[in-house]
Coordinates of C-alpha atoms in Angstrom, one line a residue:
Chain A
X152 CA 14.1 1.7 -12.9
X153 CA 10.6 2.7 -13.8
X154 CA 8.5 4.3 -11.0
X155 CA 5.1 5.6 -10.3
X156 CA 5.0 9.4 -10.1
X157 CA 2.4 11.6 -8.4
X158 CA 1.6 15.3 -8.6
X159 CA 1.4 17.5 -6.7
X160 CA 3.4 16.4 -3.7
X161 CA 1.3 18.6 -1.4
X162 CA -2.1 20.1 -2.0
X163 CA -3.8 22.5 0.3
X164 CA -7.5 23.3 -0.4
X165 CA -10.5 24.8 1.3
X166 CA -13.4 22.6 2.5
X167 CA -15.9 22.2 -0.2
X168 CA -13.5 22.7 -3.1
X169 CA -12.7 20.1 -5.7
X170 CA -9.3 18.6 -6.1
X171 CA -7.7 16.4 -8.7
X172 CA -4.7 14.2 -7.7
X173 CA -2.6 13.0 -10.6
X174 CA -0.6 9.9 -11.1
X175 CA 1.5 8.4 -13.9
X176 CA 1.7 4.6 -13.4
X177 CA 4.5 2.5 -14.8
X178 CA 4.0 2.4 -18.5
X179 CA 3.5 -1.4 -19.1
X180 CA 1.2 -1.8 -16.0
X181 CA -2.5 -2.4 -16.6
X182 CA -3.9 -2.2 -13.1
X183 CA -4.1 1.0 -11.1
X184 CA -5.1 1.7 -7.6
X185 CA -5.6 4.6 -5.1
X186 CA -5.0 4.2 -1.4
X187 CA -5.0 6.8 1.4
X188 CA -3.3 7.0 4.7
X189 CA -4.7 9.3 7.4
X190 CA -1.9 10.5 9.6
X191 CA -1.0 7.8 12.2
X192 CA -3.5 5.3 10.7
X193 CA -3.3 2.3 8.3
X194 CA -3.1 2.5 4.6
X195 CA -6.6 2.1 3.3
X196 CA -7.7 0.9 -0.1
X197 CA -9.9 3.2 -2.1
X198 CA -10.4 1.9 -5.6
X199 CA -8.8 -0.3 -8.3
X200 CA -9.1 0.4 -12.0
X201 CA -8.6 -1.9 -15.1
X202 CA -9.5 -1.6 -18.7
X203 CA -11.0 1.9 -18.2
X204 CA -13.4 0.9 -15.5
X205 CA -13.5 0.5 -11.7
X206 CA -12.9 -3.1 -10.7
X207 CA -13.3 -2.8 -6.9
X208 CA -13.9 0.0 -4.5
X209 CA -14.2 0.4 -0.8
X210 CA -16.9 1.9 1.3
X211 CA -14.7 5.0 1.6
X212 CA -15.0 5.6 -2.1
X213 CA -18.4 7.2 -2.2
X214 CA -20.0 9.5 -4.7
X215 CA -17.7 12.4 -4.0
X216 CA -14.8 10.4 -5.4
X217 CA -14.1 9.5 -9.0
X218 CA -11.2 8.1 -11.0
X219 CA -10.3 8.6 -14.6
X220 CA -7.6 7.6 -17.1
X221 CA -7.9 10.6 -19.4
X222 CA -5.1 9.5 -21.7
X223 CA -2.6 6.7 -22.1
X224 CA -0.4 7.8 -19.2
X225 CA -2.3 9.6 -16.5
X226 CA -4.6 8.2 -13.8
X227 CA -6.5 10.7 -11.7
X228 CA -8.4 10.8 -8.5
X229 CA -11.0 13.6 -8.1
X230 CA -12.6 14.5 -4.9
X231 CA -15.6 16.6 -5.7
X232 CA -16.3 18.5 -2.5
X233 CA -13.6 18.1 0.0
X234 CA -14.2 17.6 3.7
X235 CA -11.8 18.1 6.6
X236 CA -11.7 14.3 7.1
X237 CA -10.3 13.9 3.6
X238 CA -7.0 15.2 4.8
X239 CA -4.6 12.4 4.2
X240 CA -1.7 11.1 2.1
X241 CA -3.0 9.7 -1.1
X242 CA -1.0 7.0 -2.8
X243 CA -1.4 5.8 -6.3
X244 CA -0.1 2.3 -7.2
X245 CA 0.1 0.1 -10.3
X246 CA 0.8 -3.5 -11.1
X247 CA 1.4 -5.5 -14.2
X248 CA -1.1 -8.2 -13.3
X249 CA -3.4 -8.6 -10.4
X250 CA -2.1 -10.8 -7.5
X251 CA 1.4 -9.3 -8.0
X252 CA 3.2 -6.8 -5.9
X253 CA 2.0 -3.2 -6.4
X254 CA 4.3 -0.3 -7.1
X255 CA 3.5 2.8 -5.1
X256 CA 4.1 6.4 -5.9
X257 CA 5.5 8.8 -3.3
X258 CA 2.1 10.1 -2.4
X259 CA 0.2 13.5 -2.4
X260 CA -0.4 15.0 0.9
X261 CA -3.8 16.6 0.9
X262 CA -4.6 19.2 3.5
X263 CA -8.2 20.4 3.7
X264 CA -8.7 23.6 5.7
Chain B
X140 CA -7.7 -7.8 15.9
X141 CA -8.2 -6.5 12.4
X142 CA -7.0 -8.0 9.2
X143 CA -3.2 -7.6 9.0
X144 CA -2.1 -6.8 12.4
X145 CA 1.7 -6.6 13.0
X146 CA 3.6 -7.0 16.2
X147 CA 5.5 -5.6 17.8
X148 CA 4.3 -2.1 17.0
X149 CA 7.9 -0.9 17.5
X150 CA 11.2 -2.6 17.5
X151 CA 14.6 -1.2 18.2
X152 CA 17.8 -3.2 17.6
X153 CA 21.5 -2.8 17.0
X154 CA 23.1 -2.8 13.6
X155 CA 24.0 -6.4 12.7
X156 CA 21.2 -8.0 14.7
X157 CA 18.3 -9.8 13.1
X158 CA 14.8 -8.2 13.2
X159 CA 11.6 -10.3 13.3
X160 CA 8.2 -8.9 12.7
X161 CA 4.9 -10.8 12.8
X162 CA 1.6 -10.3 11.1
X163 CA -1.7 -11.9 11.8
X164 CA -4.8 -11.8 9.6
X165 CA -8.3 -13.0 9.8
X166 CA -9.7 -14.0 6.4
X167 CA -8.7 -16.5 3.8
X168 CA -6.0 -15.0 1.6
X169 CA -4.6 -15.4 -1.9
X170 CA -1.2 -13.9 -1.0
X171 CA 0.5 -11.9 1.6
X172 CA 2.9 -9.1 0.9
X173 CA 5.4 -7.1 2.9
X174 CA 6.1 -3.4 2.3
X175 CA 8.5 -0.9 3.7
X176 CA 7.7 2.8 4.2
X177 CA 10.4 5.3 5.1
X178 CA 9.1 8.3 7.0
X179 CA 6.8 10.4 4.9
X180 CA 7.5 8.4 1.8
X181 CA 5.7 5.9 -0.5
X182 CA 5.5 2.2 0.1
X183 CA 8.1 -0.1 -1.4
X184 CA 7.2 -3.7 -2.2
X185 CA 9.6 -6.1 -0.5
X186 CA 8.3 -9.6 -1.0
X187 CA 5.2 -11.6 -1.8
X188 CA 4.3 -15.0 -0.6
X189 CA 1.4 -17.0 -2.0
X190 CA -1.0 -19.0 0.1
X191 CA 0.4 -22.3 -1.0
X192 CA 3.9 -21.3 -0.1
X193 CA 5.4 -21.6 3.4
X194 CA 8.7 -19.8 3.1
X195 CA 10.4 -17.4 0.8
X196 CA 13.7 -15.6 0.7
X197 CA 14.9 -12.5 -1.0
X198 CA 18.4 -11.3 -0.1
X199 CA 18.4 -10.6 3.6
X200 CA 14.7 -11.1 3.9
X201 CA 13.0 -14.3 4.9
X202 CA 9.2 -14.5 5.0
X203 CA 7.2 -17.4 6.4
X204 CA 3.5 -18.0 6.1
X205 CA 1.3 -20.3 8.3
X206 CA -2.1 -20.3 6.8
X207 CA -3.4 -22.6 9.6
X208 CA -2.5 -19.9 12.1
X209 CA -3.3 -17.1 9.7
X210 CA 0.1 -15.6 10.5
X211 CA 3.3 -14.5 8.7
X212 CA 6.7 -13.4 9.8
X213 CA 9.3 -11.2 8.2
X214 CA 12.9 -11.7 9.2
X215 CA 15.6 -9.2 8.3
X216 CA 19.0 -10.6 8.8
X217 CA 22.2 -8.6 9.6
X218 CA 20.2 -5.3 9.9
X219 CA 21.6 -2.0 8.8
X220 CA 20.8 1.6 9.8
X221 CA 19.3 2.0 6.4
X222 CA 16.7 -0.6 7.3
X223 CA 15.1 1.8 9.7
X224 CA 11.5 2.2 8.4
X225 CA 8.0 1.1 9.0
X226 CA 7.1 -2.4 7.8
X227 CA 3.6 -3.4 6.8
X228 CA 2.1 -6.7 5.9
X229 CA -0.7 -6.5 3.4
X230 CA -3.1 -9.3 2.3
X231 CA -5.0 -10.0 -0.9
X232 CA -8.2 -11.7 0.2
X233 CA -9.3 -14.8 -1.6
X234 CA -11.9 -13.8 -4.2
X235 CA -10.4 -10.3 -4.5
X236 CA -7.6 -9.8 -7.0
X237 CA -7.3 -6.2 -6.5
X238 CA -7.1 -4.6 -3.1
X239 CA -4.5 -4.8 -0.5
X240 CA -5.5 -4.7 3.1
X241 CA -2.7 -3.3 5.2
X242 CA -1.9 -3.8 8.8
X243 CA -0.9 -1.1 11.2
X244 CA 2.8 -1.7 10.8
X245 CA 6.0 -2.2 12.8
X246 CA 8.3 0.7 13.3
X247 CA 11.8 -0.7 13.1
X248 CA 14.8 1.4 14.3
X249 CA 18.2 0.1 13.7
X250 CA 20.8 1.8 15.8
X251 CA 24.3 2.2 14.4

């Protein structure tokens, strides 16, 4: 069964450093998403992406965040200058169409020291 | 309460029993979805119910939606130990086709 994959599974970084989280969505899906889950809290929407541009973003997704689809398979989330409060599990998701269920990857646990 | 609030927060039952989880939301929705998350893992989509639907079944899952009360319930029948996980409702707000708004989840423990 096709699945969304994410790398790395765990990333440790120093405050102020840049990190890139990588995702490979399901191949025939056209809509891509990033969510995050701070430990013990709700899953929060960050951004959605379609046709090589951002379709929606939350207030969390400020100027330090960016997304990119550098090739036909990868979808990346870049955090330019990490803060302690960016420590969370980051989930990538994809869907074939909007308004359908989203398929989530296993997540990348980001720890900012 | 916030969009997508589940109750109870935690539920512990014996294997074979039914488990019912409830979700309330605040805004007008396009659809409501239920997801499962095993500890430390990703979210698995279980079932989607559209705003014009009242009930939906999938295997041992039954979802109801009452848009007048802005609430939904997820029933898992004949529960198994493997059903132990956190269950989240997530809504797609009317006018938004993209983002899911998640609730805080119900932690279900099924005892063998």
